[in-house]
């Protein structure tokens, strides 16, 4: 059952990442690229969990991928806000 749910989560994250990639291509906003990359990492993380089914000690490495994705989202938001501030100052 866990593998089915992890596969569903991987598919949902991949679809979200592809949508953000499409928005980035249409609008050119880097925030969408950050989000697309983060959701791609999340999809990869769920796939690794479903395929490898790691033991308790190896799960730490999978959570590092999740942490990287969330840090990438935060970096994208900070980047977007800093670019908005710079455009207001000009």
Coordinates of C-alpha atoms in Angstrom, one line a residue:
X1 CA 0.0 0.0 0.0
X2 CA 2.9 2.4 0.8
X3 CA 4.4 1.9 -2.6
X4 CA 1.0 2.8 -4.3
X5 CA 0.7 6.0 -2.2
X6 CA 4.4 6.9 -2.9
X7 CA 3.8 6.4 -6.6
X8 CA 0.7 8.6 -6.4
X9 CA 2.6 11.3 -4.6
X10 CA 5.4 11.1 -7.2
X11 CA 2.9 11.5 -10.0
X12 CA 1.3 14.5 -8.4
X13 CA 4.6 16.2 -7.7
X14 CA 5.7 15.5 -11.3
X15 CA 2.5 17.0 -12.7
X16 CA 2.9 20.1 -10.5
X17 CA 6.5 20.4 -11.6
X18 CA 5.5 20.2 -15.2
X19 CA 2.9 22.8 -14.8
X20 CA 5.3 25.2 -13.1
X21 CA 7.8 24.5 -16.0
X22 CA 5.1 25.4 -18.4
X23 CA 4.3 28.7 -16.5
X24 CA 8.0 29.5 -16.5
X25 CA 8.2 29.0 -20.3
X26 CA 5.2 31.2 -20.9
X27 CA 6.0 34.0 -18.4
X28 CA 9.8 33.7 -17.9
X29 CA 9.5 34.3 -14.2
X30 CA 12.4 32.5 -12.3
X31 CA 10.1 31.7 -9.4
X32 CA 8.3 29.1 -11.5
X33 CA 11.6 27.5 -12.4
X34 CA 12.6 27.2 -8.8
X35 CA 9.2 25.6 -8.0
X36 CA 9.4 23.3 -11.0
X37 CA 12.9 22.1 -9.9
X38 CA 11.7 21.6 -6.3
X39 CA 8.7 19.6 -7.3
X40 CA 11.0 17.5 -9.6
X41 CA 13.2 16.8 -6.6
X42 CA 10.1 15.8 -4.6
X43 CA 8.9 13.5 -7.3
X44 CA 12.4 11.9 -7.4
X45 CA 12.3 11.5 -3.7
X46 CA 8.9 9.7 -3.7
X47 CA 10.1 7.4 -6.6
X48 CA 13.2 6.5 -4.5
X49 CA 11.1 5.7 -1.6
X50 CA 8.8 3.5 -3.7
X51 CA 11.4 1.6 -5.6
X52 CA 14.2 1.2 -3.0
X53 CA 12.0 0.9 0.1
X54 CA 15.0 1.8 2.3
X55 CA 15.4 0.6 5.8
X56 CA 15.1 3.0 8.8
X57 CA 18.8 4.1 8.6
X58 CA 18.8 5.0 4.9
X59 CA 15.6 7.0 5.1
X60 CA 17.7 10.0 6.3
X61 CA 19.2 10.4 2.8
X62 CA 15.7 10.5 1.3
X63 CA 14.7 13.3 3.7
X64 CA 17.8 15.3 2.7
X65 CA 16.2 15.4 -0.8
X66 CA 13.0 16.7 0.7
X67 CA 14.9 19.3 2.6
X68 CA 16.7 20.4 -0.5
X69 CA 13.4 20.9 -2.3
X70 CA 12.0 23.0 0.5
X71 CA 15.2 25.1 0.7
X72 CA 14.9 25.6 -3.1
X73 CA 11.4 26.9 -2.7
X74 CA 12.5 29.3 0.0
X75 CA 15.4 30.5 -2.1
X76 CA 13.0 31.1 -5.0
X77 CA 10.6 33.2 -2.9
X78 CA 13.5 35.2 -1.5
X79 CA 14.9 35.8 -5.0
X80 CA 11.5 36.9 -6.2
X81 CA 11.1 39.4 -3.3
X82 CA 14.6 40.8 -3.8
X83 CA 14.0 41.3 -7.5
X84 CA 10.8 43.1 -6.8
X85 CA 12.5 45.4 -4.3
X86 CA 15.3 46.2 -6.8
X87 CA 12.7 47.1 -9.5
X88 CA 10.9 49.5 -7.1
X89 CA 14.2 51.3 -6.2
X90 CA 14.9 52.1 -9.9

